[in-house]
XYZ file of C-alpha atoms in Angstrom:
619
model
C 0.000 0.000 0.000
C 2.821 2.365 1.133
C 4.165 1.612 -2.337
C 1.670 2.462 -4.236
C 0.788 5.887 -2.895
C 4.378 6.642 -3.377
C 3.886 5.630 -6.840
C 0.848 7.748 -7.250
C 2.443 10.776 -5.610
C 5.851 10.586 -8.555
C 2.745 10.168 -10.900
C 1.121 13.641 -9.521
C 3.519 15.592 -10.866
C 3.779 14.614 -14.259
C -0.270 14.814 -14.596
C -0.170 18.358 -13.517
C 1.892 19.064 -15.945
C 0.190 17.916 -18.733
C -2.850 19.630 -17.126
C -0.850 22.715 -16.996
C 0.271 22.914 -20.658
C -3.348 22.058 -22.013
C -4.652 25.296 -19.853
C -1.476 27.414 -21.171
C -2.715 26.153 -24.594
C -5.982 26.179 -25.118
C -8.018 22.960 -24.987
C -7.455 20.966 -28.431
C -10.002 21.567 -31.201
C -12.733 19.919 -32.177
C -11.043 17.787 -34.339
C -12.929 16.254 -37.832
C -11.541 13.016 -37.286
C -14.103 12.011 -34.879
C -16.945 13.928 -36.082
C -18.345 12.174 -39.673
C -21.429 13.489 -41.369
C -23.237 10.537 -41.342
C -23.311 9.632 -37.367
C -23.175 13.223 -35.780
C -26.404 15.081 -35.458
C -26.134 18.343 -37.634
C -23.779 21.557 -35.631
C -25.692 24.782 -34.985
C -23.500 27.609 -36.599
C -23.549 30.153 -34.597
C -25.994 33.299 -36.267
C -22.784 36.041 -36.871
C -20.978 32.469 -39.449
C -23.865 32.916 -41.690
C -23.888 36.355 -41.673
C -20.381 36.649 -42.400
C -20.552 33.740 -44.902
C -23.706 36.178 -47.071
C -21.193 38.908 -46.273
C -18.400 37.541 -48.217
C -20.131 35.877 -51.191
C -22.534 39.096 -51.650
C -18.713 41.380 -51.841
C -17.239 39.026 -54.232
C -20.248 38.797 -56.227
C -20.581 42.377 -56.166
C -16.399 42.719 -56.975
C -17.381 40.746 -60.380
C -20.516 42.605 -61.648
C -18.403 46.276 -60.432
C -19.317 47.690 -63.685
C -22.833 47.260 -63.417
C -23.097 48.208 -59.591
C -20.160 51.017 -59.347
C -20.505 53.175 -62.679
C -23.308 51.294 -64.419
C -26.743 52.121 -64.441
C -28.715 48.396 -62.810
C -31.472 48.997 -64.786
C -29.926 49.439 -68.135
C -26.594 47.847 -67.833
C -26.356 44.426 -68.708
C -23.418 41.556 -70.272
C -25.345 41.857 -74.057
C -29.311 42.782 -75.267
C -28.246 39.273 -77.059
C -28.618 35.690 -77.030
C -29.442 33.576 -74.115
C -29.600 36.873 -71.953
C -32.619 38.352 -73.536
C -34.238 35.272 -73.093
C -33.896 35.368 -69.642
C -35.046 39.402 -69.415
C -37.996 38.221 -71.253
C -39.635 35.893 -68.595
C -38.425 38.059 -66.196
C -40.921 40.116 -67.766
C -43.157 37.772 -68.508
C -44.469 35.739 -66.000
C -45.343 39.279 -63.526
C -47.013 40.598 -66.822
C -48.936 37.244 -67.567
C -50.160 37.485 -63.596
C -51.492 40.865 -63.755
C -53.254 40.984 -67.153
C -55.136 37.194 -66.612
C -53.195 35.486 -68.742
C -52.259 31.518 -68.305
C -48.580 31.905 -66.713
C -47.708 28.202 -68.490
C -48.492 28.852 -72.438
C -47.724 32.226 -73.857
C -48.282 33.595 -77.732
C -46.641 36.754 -76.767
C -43.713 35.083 -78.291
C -43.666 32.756 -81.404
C -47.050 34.622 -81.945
C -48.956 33.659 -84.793
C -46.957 30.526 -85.206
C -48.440 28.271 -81.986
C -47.151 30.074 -78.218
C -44.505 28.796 -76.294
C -44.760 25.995 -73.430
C -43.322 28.083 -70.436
C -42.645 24.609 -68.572
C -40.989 23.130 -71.506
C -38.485 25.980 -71.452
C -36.118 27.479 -68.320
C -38.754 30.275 -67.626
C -37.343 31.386 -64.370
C -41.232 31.213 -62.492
C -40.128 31.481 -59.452
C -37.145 33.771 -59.589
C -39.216 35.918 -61.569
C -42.348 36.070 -59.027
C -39.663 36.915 -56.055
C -38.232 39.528 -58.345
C -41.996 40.966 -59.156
C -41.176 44.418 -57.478
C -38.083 45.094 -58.528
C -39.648 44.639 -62.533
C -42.443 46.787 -61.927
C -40.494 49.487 -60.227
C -37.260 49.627 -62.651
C -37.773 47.117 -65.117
C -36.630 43.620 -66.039
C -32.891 44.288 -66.607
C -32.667 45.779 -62.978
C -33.921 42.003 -62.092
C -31.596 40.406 -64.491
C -28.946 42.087 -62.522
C -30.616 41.508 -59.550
C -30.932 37.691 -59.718
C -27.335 37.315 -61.531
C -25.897 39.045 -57.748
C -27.771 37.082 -55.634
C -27.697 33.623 -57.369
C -24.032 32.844 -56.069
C -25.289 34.265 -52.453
C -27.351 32.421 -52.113
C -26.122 28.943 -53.590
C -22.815 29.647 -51.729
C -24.529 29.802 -48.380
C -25.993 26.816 -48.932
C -23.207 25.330 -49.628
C -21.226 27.018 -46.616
C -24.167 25.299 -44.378
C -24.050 22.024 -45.454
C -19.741 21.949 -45.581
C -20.557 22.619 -41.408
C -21.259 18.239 -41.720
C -17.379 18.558 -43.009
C -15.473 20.994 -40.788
C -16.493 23.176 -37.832
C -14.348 25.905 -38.723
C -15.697 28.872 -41.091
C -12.532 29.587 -43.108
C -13.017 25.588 -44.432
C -16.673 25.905 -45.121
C -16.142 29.776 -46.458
C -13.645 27.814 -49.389
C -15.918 24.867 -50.025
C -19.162 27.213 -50.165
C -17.028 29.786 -52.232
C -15.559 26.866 -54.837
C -19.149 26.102 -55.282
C -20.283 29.607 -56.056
C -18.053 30.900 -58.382
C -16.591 28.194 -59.908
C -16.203 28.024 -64.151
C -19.583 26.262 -63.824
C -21.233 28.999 -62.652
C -19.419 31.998 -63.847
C -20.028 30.733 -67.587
C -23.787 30.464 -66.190
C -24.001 34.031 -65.020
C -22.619 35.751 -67.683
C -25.170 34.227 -69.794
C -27.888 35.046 -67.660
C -28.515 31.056 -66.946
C -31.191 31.668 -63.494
C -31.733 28.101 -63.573
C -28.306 27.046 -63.308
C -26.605 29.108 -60.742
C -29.523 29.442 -58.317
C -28.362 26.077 -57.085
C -29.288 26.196 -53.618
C -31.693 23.111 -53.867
C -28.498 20.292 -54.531
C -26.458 21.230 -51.194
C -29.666 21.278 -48.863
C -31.257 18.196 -50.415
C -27.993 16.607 -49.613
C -28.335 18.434 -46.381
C -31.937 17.298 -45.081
C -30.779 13.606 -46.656
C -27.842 13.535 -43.793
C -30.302 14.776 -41.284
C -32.478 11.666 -42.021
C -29.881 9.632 -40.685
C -29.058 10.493 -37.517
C -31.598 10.666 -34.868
C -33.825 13.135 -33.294
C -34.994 14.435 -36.914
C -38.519 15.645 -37.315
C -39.437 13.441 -40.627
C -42.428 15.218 -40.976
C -41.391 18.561 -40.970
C -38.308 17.752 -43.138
C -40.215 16.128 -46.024
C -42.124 19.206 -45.581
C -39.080 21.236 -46.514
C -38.454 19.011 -49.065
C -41.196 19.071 -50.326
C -42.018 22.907 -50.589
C -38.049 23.079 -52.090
C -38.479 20.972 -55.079
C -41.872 22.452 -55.709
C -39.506 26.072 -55.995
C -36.662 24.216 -57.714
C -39.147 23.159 -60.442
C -40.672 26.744 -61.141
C -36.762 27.715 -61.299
C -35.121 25.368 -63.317
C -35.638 21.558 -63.867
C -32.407 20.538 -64.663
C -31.062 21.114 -61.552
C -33.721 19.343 -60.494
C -32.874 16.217 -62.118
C -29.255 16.845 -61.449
C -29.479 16.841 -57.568
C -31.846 13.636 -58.649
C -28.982 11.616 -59.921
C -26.424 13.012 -57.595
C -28.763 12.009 -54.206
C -29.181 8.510 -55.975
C -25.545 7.824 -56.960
C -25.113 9.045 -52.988
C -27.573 6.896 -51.791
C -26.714 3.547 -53.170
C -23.046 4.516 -51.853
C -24.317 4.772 -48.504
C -26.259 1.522 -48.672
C -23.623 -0.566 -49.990
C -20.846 1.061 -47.204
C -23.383 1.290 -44.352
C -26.301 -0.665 -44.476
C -27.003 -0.749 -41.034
C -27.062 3.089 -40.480
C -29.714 3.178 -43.705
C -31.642 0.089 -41.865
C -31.927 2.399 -38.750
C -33.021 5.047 -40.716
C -35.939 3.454 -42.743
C -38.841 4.333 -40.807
C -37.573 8.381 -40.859
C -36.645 7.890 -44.511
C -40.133 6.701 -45.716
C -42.190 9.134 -43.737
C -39.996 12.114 -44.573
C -40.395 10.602 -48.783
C -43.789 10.072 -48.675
C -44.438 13.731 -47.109
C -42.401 15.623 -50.044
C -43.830 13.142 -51.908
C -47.424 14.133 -51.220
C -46.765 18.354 -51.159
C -44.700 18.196 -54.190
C -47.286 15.578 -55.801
C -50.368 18.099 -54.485
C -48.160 21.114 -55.983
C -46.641 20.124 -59.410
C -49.314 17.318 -60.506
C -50.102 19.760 -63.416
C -47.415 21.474 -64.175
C -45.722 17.748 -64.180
C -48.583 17.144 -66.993
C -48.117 20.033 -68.848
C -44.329 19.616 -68.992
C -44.544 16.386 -70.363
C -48.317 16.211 -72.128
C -49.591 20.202 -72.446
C -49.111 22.144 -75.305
C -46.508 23.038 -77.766
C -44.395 20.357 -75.716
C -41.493 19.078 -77.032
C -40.081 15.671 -76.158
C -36.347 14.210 -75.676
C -33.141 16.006 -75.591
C -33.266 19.873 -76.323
C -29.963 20.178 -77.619
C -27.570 17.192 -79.193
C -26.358 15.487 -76.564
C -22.530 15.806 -76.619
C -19.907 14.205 -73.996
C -17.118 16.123 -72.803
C -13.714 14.375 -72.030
C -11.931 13.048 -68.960
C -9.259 16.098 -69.158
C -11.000 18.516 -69.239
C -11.359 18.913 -65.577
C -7.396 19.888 -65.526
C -7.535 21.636 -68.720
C -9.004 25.097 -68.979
C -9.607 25.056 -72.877
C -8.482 26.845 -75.539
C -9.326 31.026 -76.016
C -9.505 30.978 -72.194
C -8.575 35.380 -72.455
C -10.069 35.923 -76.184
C -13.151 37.970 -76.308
C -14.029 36.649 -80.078
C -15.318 33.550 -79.569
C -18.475 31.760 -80.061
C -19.531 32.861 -76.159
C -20.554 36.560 -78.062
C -23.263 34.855 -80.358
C -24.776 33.042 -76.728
C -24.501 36.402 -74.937
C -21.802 37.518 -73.323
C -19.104 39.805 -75.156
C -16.551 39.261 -72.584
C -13.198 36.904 -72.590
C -14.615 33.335 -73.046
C -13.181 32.122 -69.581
C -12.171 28.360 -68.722
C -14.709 25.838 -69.747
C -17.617 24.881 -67.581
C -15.932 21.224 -66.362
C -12.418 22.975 -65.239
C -11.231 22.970 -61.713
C -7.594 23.101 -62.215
C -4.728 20.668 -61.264
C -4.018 22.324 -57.778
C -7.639 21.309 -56.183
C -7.443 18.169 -56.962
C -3.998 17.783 -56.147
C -4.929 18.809 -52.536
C -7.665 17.236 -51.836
C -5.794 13.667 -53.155
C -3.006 14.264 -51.082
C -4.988 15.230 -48.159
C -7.101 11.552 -48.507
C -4.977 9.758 -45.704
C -6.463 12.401 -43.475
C -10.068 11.592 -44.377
C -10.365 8.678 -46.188
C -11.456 6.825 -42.993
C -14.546 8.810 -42.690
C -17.141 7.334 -44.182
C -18.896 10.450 -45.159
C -15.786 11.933 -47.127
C -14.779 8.819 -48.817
C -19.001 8.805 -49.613
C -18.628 12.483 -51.018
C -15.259 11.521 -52.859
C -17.147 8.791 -54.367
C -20.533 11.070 -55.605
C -17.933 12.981 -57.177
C -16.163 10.732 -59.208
C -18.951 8.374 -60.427
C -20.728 12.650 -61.246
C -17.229 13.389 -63.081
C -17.607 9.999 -64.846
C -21.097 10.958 -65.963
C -19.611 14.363 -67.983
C -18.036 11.895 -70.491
C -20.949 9.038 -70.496
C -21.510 7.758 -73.850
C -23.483 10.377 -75.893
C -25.812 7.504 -77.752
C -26.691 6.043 -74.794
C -27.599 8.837 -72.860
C -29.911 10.700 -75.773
C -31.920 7.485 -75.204
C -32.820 7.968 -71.426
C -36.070 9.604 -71.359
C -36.147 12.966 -69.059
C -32.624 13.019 -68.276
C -31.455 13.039 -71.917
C -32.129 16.996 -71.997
C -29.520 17.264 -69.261
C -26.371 18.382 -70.857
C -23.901 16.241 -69.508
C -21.042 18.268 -68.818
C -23.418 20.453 -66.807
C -22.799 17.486 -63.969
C -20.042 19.654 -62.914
C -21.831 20.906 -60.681
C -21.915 18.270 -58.541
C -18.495 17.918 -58.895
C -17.118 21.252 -57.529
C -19.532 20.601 -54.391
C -18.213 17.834 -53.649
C -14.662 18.680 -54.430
C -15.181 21.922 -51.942
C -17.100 19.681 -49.434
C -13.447 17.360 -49.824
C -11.081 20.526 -49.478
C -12.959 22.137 -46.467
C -12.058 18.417 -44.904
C -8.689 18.126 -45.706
C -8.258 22.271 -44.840
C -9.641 20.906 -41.530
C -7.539 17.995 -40.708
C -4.523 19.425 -41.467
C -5.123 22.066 -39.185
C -5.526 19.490 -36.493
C -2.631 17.500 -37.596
C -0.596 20.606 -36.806
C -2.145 21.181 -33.317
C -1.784 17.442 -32.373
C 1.860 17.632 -33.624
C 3.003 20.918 -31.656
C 0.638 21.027 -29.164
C 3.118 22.612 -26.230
C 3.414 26.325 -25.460
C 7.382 25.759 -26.198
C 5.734 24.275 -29.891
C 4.016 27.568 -30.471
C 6.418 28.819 -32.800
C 6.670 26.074 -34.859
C 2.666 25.583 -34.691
C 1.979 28.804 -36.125
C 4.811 28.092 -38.999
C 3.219 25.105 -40.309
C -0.567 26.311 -39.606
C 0.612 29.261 -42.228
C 1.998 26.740 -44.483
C -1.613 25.195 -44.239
C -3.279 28.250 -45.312
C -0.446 29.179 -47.877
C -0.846 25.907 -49.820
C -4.561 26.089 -49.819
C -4.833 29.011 -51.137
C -2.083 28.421 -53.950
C -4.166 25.318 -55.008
C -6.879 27.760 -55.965
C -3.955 29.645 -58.421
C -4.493 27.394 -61.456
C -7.891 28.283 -61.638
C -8.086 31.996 -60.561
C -5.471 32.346 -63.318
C -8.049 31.726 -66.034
C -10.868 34.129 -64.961
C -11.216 37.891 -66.124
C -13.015 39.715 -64.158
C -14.803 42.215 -63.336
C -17.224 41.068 -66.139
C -17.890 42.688 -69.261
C -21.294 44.787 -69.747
C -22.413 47.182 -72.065
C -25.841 49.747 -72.049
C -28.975 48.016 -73.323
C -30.179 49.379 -76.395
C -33.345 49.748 -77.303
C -34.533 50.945 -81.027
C -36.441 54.032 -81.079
C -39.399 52.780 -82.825
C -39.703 49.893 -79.509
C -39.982 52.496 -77.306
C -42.167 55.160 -78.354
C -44.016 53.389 -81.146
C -44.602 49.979 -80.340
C -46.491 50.584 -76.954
C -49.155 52.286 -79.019
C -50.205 49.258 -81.201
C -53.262 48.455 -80.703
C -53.543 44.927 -78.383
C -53.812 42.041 -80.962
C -51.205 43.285 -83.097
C -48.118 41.415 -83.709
C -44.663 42.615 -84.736
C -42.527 40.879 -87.305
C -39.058 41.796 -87.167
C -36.472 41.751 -89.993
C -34.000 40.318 -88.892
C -36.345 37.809 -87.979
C -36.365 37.085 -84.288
C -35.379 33.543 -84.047
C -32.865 31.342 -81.898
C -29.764 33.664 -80.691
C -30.947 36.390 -82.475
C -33.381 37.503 -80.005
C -32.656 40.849 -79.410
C -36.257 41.923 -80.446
C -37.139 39.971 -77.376
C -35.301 42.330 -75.172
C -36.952 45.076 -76.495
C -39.966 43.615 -76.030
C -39.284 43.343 -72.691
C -38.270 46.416 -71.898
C -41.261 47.757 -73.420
C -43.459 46.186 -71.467
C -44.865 43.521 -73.295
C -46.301 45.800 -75.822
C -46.841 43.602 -78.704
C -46.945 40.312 -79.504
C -43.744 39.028 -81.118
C -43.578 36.281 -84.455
C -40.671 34.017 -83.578
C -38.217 34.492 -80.414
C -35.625 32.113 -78.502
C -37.417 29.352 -77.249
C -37.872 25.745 -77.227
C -41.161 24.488 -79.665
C -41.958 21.237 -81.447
C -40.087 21.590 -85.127
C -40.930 20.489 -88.207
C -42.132 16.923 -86.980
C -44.397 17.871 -84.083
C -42.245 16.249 -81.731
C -38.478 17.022 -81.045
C -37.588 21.008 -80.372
C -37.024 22.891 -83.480
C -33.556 22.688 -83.265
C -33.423 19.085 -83.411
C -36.210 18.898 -86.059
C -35.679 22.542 -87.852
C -39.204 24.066 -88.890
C -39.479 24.830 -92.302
C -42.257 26.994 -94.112
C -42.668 30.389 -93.022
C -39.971 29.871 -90.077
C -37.567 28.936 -92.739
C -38.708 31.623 -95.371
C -37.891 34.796 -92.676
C -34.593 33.032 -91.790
C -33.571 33.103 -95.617
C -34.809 36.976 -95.493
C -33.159 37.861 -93.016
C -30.312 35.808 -93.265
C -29.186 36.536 -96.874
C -31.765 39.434 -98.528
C -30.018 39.322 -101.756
C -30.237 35.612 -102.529
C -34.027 35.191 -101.994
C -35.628 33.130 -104.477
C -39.285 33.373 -105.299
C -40.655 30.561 -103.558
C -38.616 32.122 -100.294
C -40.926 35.438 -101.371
C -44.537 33.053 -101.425
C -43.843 31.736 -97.845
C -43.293 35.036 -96.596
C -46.205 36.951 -98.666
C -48.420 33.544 -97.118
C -47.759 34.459 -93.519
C -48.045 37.675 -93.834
C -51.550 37.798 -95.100
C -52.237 35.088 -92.566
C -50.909 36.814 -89.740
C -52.964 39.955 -89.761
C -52.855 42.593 -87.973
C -48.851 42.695 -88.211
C -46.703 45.016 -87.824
C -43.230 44.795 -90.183
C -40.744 46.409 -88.622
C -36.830 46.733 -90.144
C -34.273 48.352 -87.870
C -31.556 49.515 -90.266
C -28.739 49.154 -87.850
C -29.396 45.423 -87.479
C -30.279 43.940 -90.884
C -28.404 42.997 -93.106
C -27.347 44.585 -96.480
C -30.360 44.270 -98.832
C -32.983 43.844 -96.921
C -35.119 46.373 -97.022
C -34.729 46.605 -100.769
C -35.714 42.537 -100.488
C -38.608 43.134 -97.664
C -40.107 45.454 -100.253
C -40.398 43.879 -103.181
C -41.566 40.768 -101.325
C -44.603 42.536 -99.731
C -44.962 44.764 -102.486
C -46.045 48.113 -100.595
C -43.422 50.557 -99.829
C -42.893 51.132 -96.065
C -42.746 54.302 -94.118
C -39.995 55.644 -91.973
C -41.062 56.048 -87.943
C -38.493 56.791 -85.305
C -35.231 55.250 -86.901
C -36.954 52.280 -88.208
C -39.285 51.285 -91.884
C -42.332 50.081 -91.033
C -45.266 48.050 -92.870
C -48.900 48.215 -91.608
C -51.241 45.099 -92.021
C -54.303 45.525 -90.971
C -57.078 42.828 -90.770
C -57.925 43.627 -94.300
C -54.985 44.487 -95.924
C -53.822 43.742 -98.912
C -50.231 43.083 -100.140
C -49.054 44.644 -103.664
C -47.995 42.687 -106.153
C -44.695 40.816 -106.095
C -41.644 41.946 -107.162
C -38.759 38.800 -107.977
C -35.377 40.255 -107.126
């Protein structure tokens, strides 16, 4: 006995010590290694994190649109009138205007008028973003909302983002990185230049996976989160469907990866996982049963892929492209007259260099080496056989190098891990007071190298981004309102595809007029596929040969075109000088056969309900 206590008392000593230096040090971290996604219950981040988190994706958003917010004017500065961007002023427009006049928000004939209306389901009409943005339209007009929505998308998907990277690492300068990669990476810079909504308000992915992880750990409220769920997807679908069906794909490939690593955990979940289903389930189901229909069934539909489906390559994720700093590139004819940027799929050699040589760190949690599997079977699906995938019905109109996305969340979800455990590797190596010194040495290191694996792909971008003053023809803005309501406008050049600047101006007229043609997606020539798979011919065709090349129209071009015209009445012909091509008003005129008159900077033709054309002239 004597022995002992004098064995405890040398003992004494030495635990005082240790006791000592802990105090003089700070009690270690909370360290990631023992805190995995799928087993703890979710941290609360303190309210001043999020805050600071909006904070610093609202300054860098606001650092890349600087020309439109510091020197610009918001409501008439914008990346190009052109292109896929005045497709998205236009249902910003839109879908307010359709609300307040009584009009059916889902099938329009203000655009392609005369030649069928446009499904608004079928096509990315923004319902949702557009509805939010309601008072900023009616008080300074739908480019103030295109700006608008293009500085809060990244906000707002970073955030998310930011939250669900708290699973990962319970620091903020970790989740800030992994909710910043996902933000403004090449996927959705390219997207906000070109005025994608759908694509960069991207919230929806990161809290899906989000309310999934909360499913399995206990003390979740099923109910209420399939509630959430539920009223989410119902938004996601108004805002974009592709998204949609990406964060479908990128739950599954997660889910079966959790089932085949931990079937138990998913066992013990069941019962939450069913109720929480069948409750989104049921308020989605309640909510989108229609709009479901009229996607798929309603009118002016169009059914399987929208564009060609097209597979990008394996390298591409290290390789930024070619024309990365060159402003003439096919990017002006989409809509965005800026330097073309890396392509959509890049990350760059130094992320994925650090998070692979971080994976002895984290590989042995099961929800990193989960997430580090999502993201290679999503990278995988960027270069998935284009044959096979045009075939899958739905999914085939997902582009598939838009999967990206999912990749850069889960490659920022991977870095704000790694970020995290080295930080505790340092602390558990040099944990002594006398250790300080050498601590703080390698803890810089840690934040050196992260931030130089971001240098291969901050290299590439050119920002702030490049805008320019919408322009809108005289004629648009003091004639046009005054049509009387019926009338349509024909434009020469013919609104169609990526020339849709007339729809701006529509737009930003109010919805004055009805326009013939526009950007959108409508069954082609075979009732069926989207006319750019199945290219309408007739009238459609006719105006693009007008416009296209006025000096090369043949007479059976000029028959189509007198044809529509006289079936189209009331119309409005309207040639803006600065934007047609050489010839054509020499062409339009001996094709209709009256002479037009000149009215505010543009020629105009007048056809009444009973108008006639004059006689034909062949050129």
């Amino acid at each position: 006995m004597v022995q002992r206590l004098d064995v405890a008392r040398r003992r004494e000593p030495h635990t005082q010590r240790r006791h000592d230096e802990r105090a003089a040090t700070g009690p270690a971290p909370a360290g990631p290694v023992r805190h995995d996604a799928l087993l703890a219950p979710a941290p609360r981040t303190p309210g001043p994190h999020h805050v600071l988190a909006v904070a610093v994706y609202l300054a860098a958003a606001v650092a890349m649109w600087s020309h439109v917010w510091f020197g610009g004017d918001p409501a008439h500065t914008i990346t190009c009138n052109c292109g896929d961007t005045s497709q998205q002023v236009w249902w910003l427009e839109w879908f307010p205007w359709a609300l307040s006049h009584g009009h059916d928000p889902l099938l329009t004939n203000a655009m392609w008028a005369r030649l069928g209306g446009v499904n608004a389901i079928t096509n990315t009409s923004w319902m949702a973003p557009a509805a939010l943005l309601w008072p900023v339209t009616a008080l300074f007009g739908p480019v103030a909302s295109f700006n608008v929505a293009n500085l809060l998308a990244p906000v707002v998907s970073g955030w998310a983002a930011f939250v669900l990277a708290g699973r990962f690492s319970r620091r903020v300068a970790p989740r800030l990185v992994a909710g910043g990669l996902y933000a403004f990476s090449p996927f959705m810079l390219r997207n906000t230049v070109l005025g994608h909504i759908d694509l960069t308000v991207t919230a929806y992915l990161p809290v899906v996976v989000l309310l999934g992880l909360g499913l399995l750990t206990r003390g979740v409220r099923p109910v209420r989160t399939g509630l959430v769920l539920g009223g989410l997807s119902v938004l996601q679908f108004f805002t974009g469907v592709e998204v949609m069906a990406i964060t479908a794909v990128t739950v599954a490939l997660g889910a079966l990866l959790v089932v085949a690593r931990r079937p138990r955990l998913v066992r013990a979940a069941l019962g939450p996982l069913l109720v929480a289903g069948s409750v989104a389930a049921a308020v989605a189901g309640a909510c989108l049963a229609y709009p479901v229909w009229f996607f798929l069934h309603g009118p002016r539909h169009v059914q399987g892929p929208f564009w060609p489906v097209v597979s990008s390559a394996p390298w591409r994720i290290v390789d930024a492209g070619a024309n990365v700093y060159s402003t003439h590139t096919s990017l002006r004819a989409v809509g965005y007259l800026g330097p073309q940027g890396p392509s959509t799929d890049f990350l760059g050699f130094g992320l994925l260099a650090a998070v692979v040589l971080s994976a002895p760190l984290w590989r042995r949690r099961t929800s990193c080496a989960l997430v580090a599997g999502v993201g290679l079977l999503a990278w995988v699906l960027e270069f998935f056989p284009a044959r096979a995938w045009a075939s899958l019905p739905v999914l085939s109109s997902v582009e598939l190098v838009r999967f990206a996305l999912p990749v850069s969340l889960c490659v920022g979800l991977l870095l704000a891990a790694s970020i995290d455990a080295w930080w505790e590797a340092v602390g558990r190596r040099w944990r002594t007071v006398s250790d300080a010194a050498r601590r703080g040495a390698a803890r810089g290191a840690v934040v050196a190298l992260s931030a130089g694996a971001f240098v291969p792909l901050l290299v590439t971008y050119s920002l702030p981004f490049t805008v320019t003053t919408a322009r809108v023809p005289a004629w648009f803005a003091h004639d046009a309102p005054r049509l009387a309501r019926g009338t349509a406008v024909l434009t020469i050049p013919f609104a169609y595809a990526l020339e849709s600047q007339p729809m701006a101006w529509q737009a930003e007229t109010g919805d004055a007029f009805d326009l013939v043609g526009g950007w959108a997606f409508v069954p082609g020539a075979n009732g069926v596929d989207d006319e750019l798979m199945s290219p309408p011919g007739g009238a459609v065709a006719a105006l693009r040969a007008l416009s296209g090349d006025p000096r090369r129209v043949t007479p059976a071009v000029q028959r189509a075109v007198r044809a529509a015209v006289a079936a189209w009445r009331p119309l409005t012909v309207v040639l803006i000088p600065g934007d047609a091509r050489p010839g054509a008003l020499a062409a339009t005129t001996a094709t209709l056969g009256v002479p037009p008159r000149w009215s505010d900077g543009a020629w105009v033709w007048t056809f009444g309900p009973t108008s006639r054309l004059g006689p034909v002239h062949p050129l």
